[in-house]
Short mmCIF file of C-alpha atoms and ligand atoms in Angstrom, two decimals:
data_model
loop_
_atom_site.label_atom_id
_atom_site.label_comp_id
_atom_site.label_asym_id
_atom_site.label_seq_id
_atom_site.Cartn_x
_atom_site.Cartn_y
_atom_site.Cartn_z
CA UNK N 200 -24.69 18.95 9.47
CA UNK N 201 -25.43 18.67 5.64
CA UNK N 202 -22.23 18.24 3.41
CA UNK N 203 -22.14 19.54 -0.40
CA UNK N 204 -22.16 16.69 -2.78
CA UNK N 205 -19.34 15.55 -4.22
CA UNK N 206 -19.05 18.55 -7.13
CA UNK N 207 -15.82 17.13 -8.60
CA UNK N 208 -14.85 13.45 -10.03
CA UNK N 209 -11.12 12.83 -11.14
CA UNK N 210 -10.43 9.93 -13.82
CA UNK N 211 -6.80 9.14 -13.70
CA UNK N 212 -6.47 8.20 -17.33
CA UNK N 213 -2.88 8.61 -18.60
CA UNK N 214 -1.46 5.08 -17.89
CA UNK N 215 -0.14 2.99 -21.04
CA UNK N 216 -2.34 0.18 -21.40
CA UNK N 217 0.02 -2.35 -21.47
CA UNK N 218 -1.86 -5.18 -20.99
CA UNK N 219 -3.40 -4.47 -23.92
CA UNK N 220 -0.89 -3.52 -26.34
CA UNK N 221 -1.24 -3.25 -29.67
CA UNK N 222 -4.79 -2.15 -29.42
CA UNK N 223 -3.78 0.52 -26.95
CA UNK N 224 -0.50 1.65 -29.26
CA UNK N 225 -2.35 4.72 -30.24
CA UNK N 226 -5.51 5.03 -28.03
CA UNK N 227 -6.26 4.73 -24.59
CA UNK N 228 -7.21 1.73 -22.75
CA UNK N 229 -10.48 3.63 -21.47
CA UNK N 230 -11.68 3.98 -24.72
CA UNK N 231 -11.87 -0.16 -24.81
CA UNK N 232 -15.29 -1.07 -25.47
CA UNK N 233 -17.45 -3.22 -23.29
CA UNK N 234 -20.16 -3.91 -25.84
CA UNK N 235 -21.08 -0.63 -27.31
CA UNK N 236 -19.73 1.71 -25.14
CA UNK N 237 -15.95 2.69 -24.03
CA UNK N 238 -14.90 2.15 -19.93
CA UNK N 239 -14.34 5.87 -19.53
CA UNK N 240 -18.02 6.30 -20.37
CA UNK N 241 -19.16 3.97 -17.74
CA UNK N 242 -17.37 5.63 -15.38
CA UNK N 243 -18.80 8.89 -16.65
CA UNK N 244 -22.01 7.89 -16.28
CA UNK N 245 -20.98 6.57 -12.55
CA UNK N 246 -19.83 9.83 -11.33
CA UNK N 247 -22.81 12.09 -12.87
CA UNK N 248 -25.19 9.37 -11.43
CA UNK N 249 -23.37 10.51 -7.75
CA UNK N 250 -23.64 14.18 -7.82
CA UNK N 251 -20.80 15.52 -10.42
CA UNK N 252 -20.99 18.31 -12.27
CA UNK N 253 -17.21 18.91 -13.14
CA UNK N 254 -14.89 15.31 -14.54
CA UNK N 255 -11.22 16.11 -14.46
CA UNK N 256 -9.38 13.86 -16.87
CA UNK N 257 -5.65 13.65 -16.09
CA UNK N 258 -4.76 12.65 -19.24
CA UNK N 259 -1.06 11.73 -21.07
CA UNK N 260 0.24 11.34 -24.57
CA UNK N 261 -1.99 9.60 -26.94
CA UNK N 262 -5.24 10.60 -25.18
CA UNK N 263 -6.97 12.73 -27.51
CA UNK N 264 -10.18 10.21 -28.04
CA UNK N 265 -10.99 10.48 -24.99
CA UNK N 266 -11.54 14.42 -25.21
CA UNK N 267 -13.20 13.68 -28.49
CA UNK N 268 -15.54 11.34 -27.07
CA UNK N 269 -16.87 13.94 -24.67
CA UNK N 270 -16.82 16.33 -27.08
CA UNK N 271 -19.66 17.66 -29.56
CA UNK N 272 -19.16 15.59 -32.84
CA UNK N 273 -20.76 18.28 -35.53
CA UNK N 274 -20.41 16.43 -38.87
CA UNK N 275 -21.93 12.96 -37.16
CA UNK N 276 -24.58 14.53 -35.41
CA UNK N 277 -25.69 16.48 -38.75
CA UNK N 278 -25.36 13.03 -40.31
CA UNK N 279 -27.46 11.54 -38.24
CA UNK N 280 -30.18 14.37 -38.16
CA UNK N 281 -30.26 14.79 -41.96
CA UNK N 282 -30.99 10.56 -42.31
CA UNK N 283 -33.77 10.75 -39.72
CA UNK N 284 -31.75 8.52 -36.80
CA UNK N 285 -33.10 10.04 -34.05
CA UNK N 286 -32.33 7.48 -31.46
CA UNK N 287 -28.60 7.23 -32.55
CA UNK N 288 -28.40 10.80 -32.47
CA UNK N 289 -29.89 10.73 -29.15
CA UNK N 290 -27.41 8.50 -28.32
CA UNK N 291 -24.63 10.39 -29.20
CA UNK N 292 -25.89 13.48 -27.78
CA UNK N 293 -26.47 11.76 -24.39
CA UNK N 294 -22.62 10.71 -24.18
CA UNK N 295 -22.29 13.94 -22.25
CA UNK N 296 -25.28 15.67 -20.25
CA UNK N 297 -26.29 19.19 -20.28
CA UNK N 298 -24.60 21.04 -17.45
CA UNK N 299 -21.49 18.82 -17.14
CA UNK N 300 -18.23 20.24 -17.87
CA UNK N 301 -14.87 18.41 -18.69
CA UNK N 302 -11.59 19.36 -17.92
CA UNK N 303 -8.31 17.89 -18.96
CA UNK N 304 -5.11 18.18 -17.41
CA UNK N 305 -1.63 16.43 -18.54
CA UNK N 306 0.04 13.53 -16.73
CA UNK N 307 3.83 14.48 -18.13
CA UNK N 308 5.36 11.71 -16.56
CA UNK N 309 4.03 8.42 -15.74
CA UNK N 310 4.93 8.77 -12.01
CA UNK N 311 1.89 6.91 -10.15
CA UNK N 312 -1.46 7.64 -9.15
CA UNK N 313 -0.86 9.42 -6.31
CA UNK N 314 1.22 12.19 -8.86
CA UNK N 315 -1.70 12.07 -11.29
CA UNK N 316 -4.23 12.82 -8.81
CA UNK N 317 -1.71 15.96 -7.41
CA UNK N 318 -2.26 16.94 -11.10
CA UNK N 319 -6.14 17.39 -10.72
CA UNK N 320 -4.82 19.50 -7.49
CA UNK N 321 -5.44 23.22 -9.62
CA UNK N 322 -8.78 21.86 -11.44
CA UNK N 323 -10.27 20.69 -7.71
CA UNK N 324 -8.98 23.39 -5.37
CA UNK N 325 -10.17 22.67 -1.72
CA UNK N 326 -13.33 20.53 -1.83
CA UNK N 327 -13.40 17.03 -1.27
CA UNK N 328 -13.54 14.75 -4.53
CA UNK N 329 -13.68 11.48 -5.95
CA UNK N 330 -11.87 9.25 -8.07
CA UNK N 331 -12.85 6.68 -10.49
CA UNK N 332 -10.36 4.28 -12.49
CA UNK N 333 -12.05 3.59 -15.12
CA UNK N 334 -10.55 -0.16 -15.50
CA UNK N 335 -12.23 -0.83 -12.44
CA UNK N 336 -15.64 -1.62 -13.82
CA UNK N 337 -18.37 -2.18 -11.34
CA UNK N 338 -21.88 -2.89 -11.94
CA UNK N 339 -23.80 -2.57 -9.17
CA UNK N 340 -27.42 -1.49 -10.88
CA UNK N 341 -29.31 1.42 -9.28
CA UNK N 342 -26.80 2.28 -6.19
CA UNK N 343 -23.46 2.90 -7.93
CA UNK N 344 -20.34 2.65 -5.48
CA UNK N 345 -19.49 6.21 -6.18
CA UNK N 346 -23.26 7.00 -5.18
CA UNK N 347 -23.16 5.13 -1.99
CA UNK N 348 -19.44 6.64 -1.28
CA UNK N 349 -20.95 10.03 -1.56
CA UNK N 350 -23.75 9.29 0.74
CA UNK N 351 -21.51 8.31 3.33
CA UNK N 352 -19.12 11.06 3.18
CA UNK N 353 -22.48 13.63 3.23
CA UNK N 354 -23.03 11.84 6.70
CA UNK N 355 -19.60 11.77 8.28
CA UNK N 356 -17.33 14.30 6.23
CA UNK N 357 -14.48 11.16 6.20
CA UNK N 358 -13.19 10.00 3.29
CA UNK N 359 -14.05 6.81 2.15
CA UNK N 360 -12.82 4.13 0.03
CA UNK N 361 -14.21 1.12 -1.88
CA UNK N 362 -13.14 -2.70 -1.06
CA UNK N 363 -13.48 -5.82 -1.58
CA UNK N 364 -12.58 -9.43 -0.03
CA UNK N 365 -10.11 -11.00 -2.73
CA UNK N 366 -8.76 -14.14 -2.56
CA UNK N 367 -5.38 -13.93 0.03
CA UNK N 368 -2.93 -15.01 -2.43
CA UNK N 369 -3.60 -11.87 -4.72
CA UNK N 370 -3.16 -8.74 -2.23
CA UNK N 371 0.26 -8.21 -4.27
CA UNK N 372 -1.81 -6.63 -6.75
CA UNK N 373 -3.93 -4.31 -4.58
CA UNK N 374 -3.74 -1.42 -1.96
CA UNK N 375 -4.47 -3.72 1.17
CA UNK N 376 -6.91 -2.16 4.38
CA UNK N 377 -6.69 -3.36 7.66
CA UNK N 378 -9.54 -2.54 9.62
CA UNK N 379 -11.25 -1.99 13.89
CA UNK N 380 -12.60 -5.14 14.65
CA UNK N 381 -15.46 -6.93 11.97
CA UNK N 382 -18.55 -4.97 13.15
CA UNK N 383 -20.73 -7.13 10.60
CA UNK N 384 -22.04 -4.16 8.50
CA UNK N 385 -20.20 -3.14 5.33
CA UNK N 386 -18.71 0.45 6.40
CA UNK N 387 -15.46 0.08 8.45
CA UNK N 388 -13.08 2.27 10.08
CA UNK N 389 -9.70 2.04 8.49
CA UNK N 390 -6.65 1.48 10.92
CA UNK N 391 -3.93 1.08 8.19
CA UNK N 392 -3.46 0.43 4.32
CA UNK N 393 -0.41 -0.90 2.54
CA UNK N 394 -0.02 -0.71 -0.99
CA UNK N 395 0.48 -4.29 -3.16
CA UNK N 396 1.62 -6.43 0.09
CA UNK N 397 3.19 -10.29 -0.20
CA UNK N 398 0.22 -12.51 0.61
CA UNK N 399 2.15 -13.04 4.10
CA UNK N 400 2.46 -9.50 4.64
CA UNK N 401 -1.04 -8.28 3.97
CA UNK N 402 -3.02 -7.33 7.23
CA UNK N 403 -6.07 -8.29 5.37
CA UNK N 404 -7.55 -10.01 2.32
CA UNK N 405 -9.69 -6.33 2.07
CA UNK N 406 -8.56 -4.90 -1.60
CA UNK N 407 -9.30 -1.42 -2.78
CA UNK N 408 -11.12 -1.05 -5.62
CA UNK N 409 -10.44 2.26 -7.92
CA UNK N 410 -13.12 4.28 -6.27
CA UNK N 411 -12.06 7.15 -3.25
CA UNK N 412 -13.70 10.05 -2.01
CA UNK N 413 -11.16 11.96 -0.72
CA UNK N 414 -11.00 15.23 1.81
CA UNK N 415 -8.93 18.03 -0.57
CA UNK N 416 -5.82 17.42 2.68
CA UNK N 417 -4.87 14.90 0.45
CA UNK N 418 -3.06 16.87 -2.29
CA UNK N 419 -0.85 18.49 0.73
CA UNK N 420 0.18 14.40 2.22
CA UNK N 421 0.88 13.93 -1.49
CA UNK N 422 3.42 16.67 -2.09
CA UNK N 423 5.37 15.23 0.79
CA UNK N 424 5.30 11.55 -0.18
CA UNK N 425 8.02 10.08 -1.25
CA UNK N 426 8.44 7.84 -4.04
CA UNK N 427 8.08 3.99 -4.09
CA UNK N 428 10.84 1.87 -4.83
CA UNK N 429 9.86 1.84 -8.62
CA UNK N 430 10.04 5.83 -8.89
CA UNK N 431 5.89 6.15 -8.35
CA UNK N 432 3.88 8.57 -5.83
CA UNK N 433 1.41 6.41 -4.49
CA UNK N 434 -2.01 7.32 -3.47
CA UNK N 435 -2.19 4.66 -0.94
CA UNK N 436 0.70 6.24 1.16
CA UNK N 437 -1.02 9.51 1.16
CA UNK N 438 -3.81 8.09 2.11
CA UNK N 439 -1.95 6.07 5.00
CA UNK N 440 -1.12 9.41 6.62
CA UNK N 441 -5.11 10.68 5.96
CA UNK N 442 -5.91 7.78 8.11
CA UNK N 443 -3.74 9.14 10.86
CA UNK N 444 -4.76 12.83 10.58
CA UNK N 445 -8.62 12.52 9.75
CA UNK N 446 -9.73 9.21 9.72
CA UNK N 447 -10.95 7.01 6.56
CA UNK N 448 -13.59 4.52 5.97
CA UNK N 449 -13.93 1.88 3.93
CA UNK N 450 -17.13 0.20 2.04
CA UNK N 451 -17.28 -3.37 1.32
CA UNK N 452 -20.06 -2.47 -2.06
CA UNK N 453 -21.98 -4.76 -3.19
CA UNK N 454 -21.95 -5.55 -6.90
CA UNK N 455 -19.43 -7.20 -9.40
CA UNK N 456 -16.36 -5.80 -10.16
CA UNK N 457 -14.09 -6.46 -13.41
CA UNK N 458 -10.82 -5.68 -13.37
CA UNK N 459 -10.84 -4.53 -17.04
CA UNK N 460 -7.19 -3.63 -16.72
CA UNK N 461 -6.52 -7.60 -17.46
CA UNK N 462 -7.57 -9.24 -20.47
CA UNK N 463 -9.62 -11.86 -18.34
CA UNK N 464 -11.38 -9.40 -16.54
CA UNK N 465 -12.41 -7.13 -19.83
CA UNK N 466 -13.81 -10.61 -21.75
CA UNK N 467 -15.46 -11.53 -18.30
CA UNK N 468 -17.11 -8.00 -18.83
CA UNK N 469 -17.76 -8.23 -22.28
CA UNK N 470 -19.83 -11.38 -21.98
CA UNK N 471 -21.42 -10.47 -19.00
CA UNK N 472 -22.56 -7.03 -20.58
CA UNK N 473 -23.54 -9.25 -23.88
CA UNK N 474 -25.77 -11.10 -21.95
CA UNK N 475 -27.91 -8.36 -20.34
CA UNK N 476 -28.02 -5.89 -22.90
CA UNK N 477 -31.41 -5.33 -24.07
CA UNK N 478 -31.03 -5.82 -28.09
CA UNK N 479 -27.90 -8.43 -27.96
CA UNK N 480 -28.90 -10.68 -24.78
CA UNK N 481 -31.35 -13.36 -25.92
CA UNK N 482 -29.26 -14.21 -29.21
CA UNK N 483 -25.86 -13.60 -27.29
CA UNK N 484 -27.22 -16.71 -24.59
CA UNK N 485 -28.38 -18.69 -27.89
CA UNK N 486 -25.37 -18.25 -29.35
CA UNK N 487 -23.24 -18.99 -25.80
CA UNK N 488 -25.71 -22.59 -25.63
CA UNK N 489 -24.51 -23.67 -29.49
CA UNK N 490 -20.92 -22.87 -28.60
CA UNK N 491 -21.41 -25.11 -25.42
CA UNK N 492 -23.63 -27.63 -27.10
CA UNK N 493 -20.93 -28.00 -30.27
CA UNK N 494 -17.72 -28.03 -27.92
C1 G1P U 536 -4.06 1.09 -8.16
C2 G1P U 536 -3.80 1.42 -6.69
C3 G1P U 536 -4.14 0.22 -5.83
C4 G1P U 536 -5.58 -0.22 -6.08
C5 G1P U 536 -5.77 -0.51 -7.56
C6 G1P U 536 -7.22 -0.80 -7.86
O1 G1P U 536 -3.11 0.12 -8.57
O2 G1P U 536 -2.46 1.81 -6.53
O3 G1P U 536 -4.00 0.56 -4.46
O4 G1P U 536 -5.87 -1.38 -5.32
O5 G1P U 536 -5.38 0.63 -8.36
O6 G1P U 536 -7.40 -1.12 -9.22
P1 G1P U 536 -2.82 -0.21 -10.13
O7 G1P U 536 -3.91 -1.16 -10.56
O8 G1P U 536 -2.90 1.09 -10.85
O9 G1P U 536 -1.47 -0.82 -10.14
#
């Protein structure tokens, strides 16, 4: 049976960036920069590279760069044309493909992810869909997670999630999987999934990482769930009752993951990206050596 690709991508962007703070007082974390170009772009990029046609940005107060970024810029690209700069100009031009269309919808109230993927609910309607956080940066070079998501759901029609192993004494920051026995290959069956368990309650050391491709059942499990303890609708209790309902797999991915949401995590980024970006790399790893040579 042949599946429709995944048409839609969701980018849950209206969190506060607090980690960040005050660079993220009056513009949004995903517009961070990890060399030369902002998070949300990467993740752009990651979902068109899987099939999308159609982003939904859920989007909050002091968000308006990011539909800027995706937007035409008139005057700059004029600039540019007039003073000859074609490959800038290409550059800007490629931010957003032909044939891709953005849509924005308003996060009111910061009340989880689960709530801010119900409010991509009118903008998806009833086809599966994935979701990208953008603070979840994963470079993984021609086979993008979302990409090898989307191949898997074509072949089973489950929804699948990405993981990874973390260390055990961290699963209080992550939704947790537990998982049908090892079966040595990196697409499991998932039996359960807690969100941000006590090391000693976790059933695994198996974190999700912000990529889902989920069947459109969800948005129904996530008008009935109830709020966390904190207030928040959480996607990974939703997603708990998917697992009893339809089923959902899991894929440990290959490739290396930043958790840009932390400071560590963006300047781990940052210097990896440094170091293999075609103009910047060699004098980047010069200038690393000096630094290590003089310290
Ligand atoms: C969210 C999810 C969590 C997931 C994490 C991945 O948490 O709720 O299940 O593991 O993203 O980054 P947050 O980081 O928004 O607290």
């Amino acid at each position: 049976m042949t599946r429709s690709a995944i048409e839609t991508v969701v980018f849950p962007v209206a969190g506060l960036g607090t980690r960040f703070l005050p660079a993220t007082k009056a513009s949004p974390k995903e517009m961070l920069p990890i060399v030369d170009k902002p998070l949300i772009q990467y993740a752009v990029e990651e979902a068109i590279a899987a099939g999308a046609r159609t982003l939904v940005f859920v989007t909050g107060r002091t968000k308006r760069a990011l539909e800027d970024h995706f937007d035409m810029a008139y005057e700059l690209e004029t600039e540019l044309a007039q003073r000859g700069k074609q490959d800038l100009l290409d550059t800007v031009r490629g931010v957003l493909p032909e044939g891709i269309h953005c849509v924005y919808v308003r996060q009111r109230e910061a009340l989880g992810l689960g709530h801010a993927v119900l409010c991509a609910r009118p903008l998806v309607g009833d086809k599966p869909f994935g979701v990208i956080l953008a603070d979840d940066l994963i470079e993984a070079g021609d086979r993008p997670v979302m990409m090898q998501l989307a191949e898997r759901y074509a072949a089973t029609g489950r929804s699948v999630i990405s993981v990874e192993a973390v260390e055990p004494s961290r699963t209080q920051h992550y939704g947790v999987v537990d998982i049908e026995a090892e079966s040595g290959e990196r697409f499991h069956s998932v039996r359960g999934i807690v969100e941000k368990p006590a090391p000693e309650d976790a059933p695994s050391n198996l974190a999700v990482v912000g990529r889902y491709i989920l069947t459109p059942r969800i948005f129904q499990l996530l008008e009935t769930t109830a709020p966390d303890h904190r207030g928040e609708i959480q996607l990974t209790d939703a997603i708990a009752s998917l697992i009893d309902e339809q089923g959902v797999d899991c894929l440990e991915f290959e490739g290396t993951h930043y958790d840009c949401g932390s400071k560590l995590g963006y300047l781990r980024a940052t210097v990896d990206y440094a170091l293999n970006h075609p103009e910047l790399g060699a004098d980047f790893a010069a200038f690393l050596r000096d630094r290590e040579v003089s310290a």
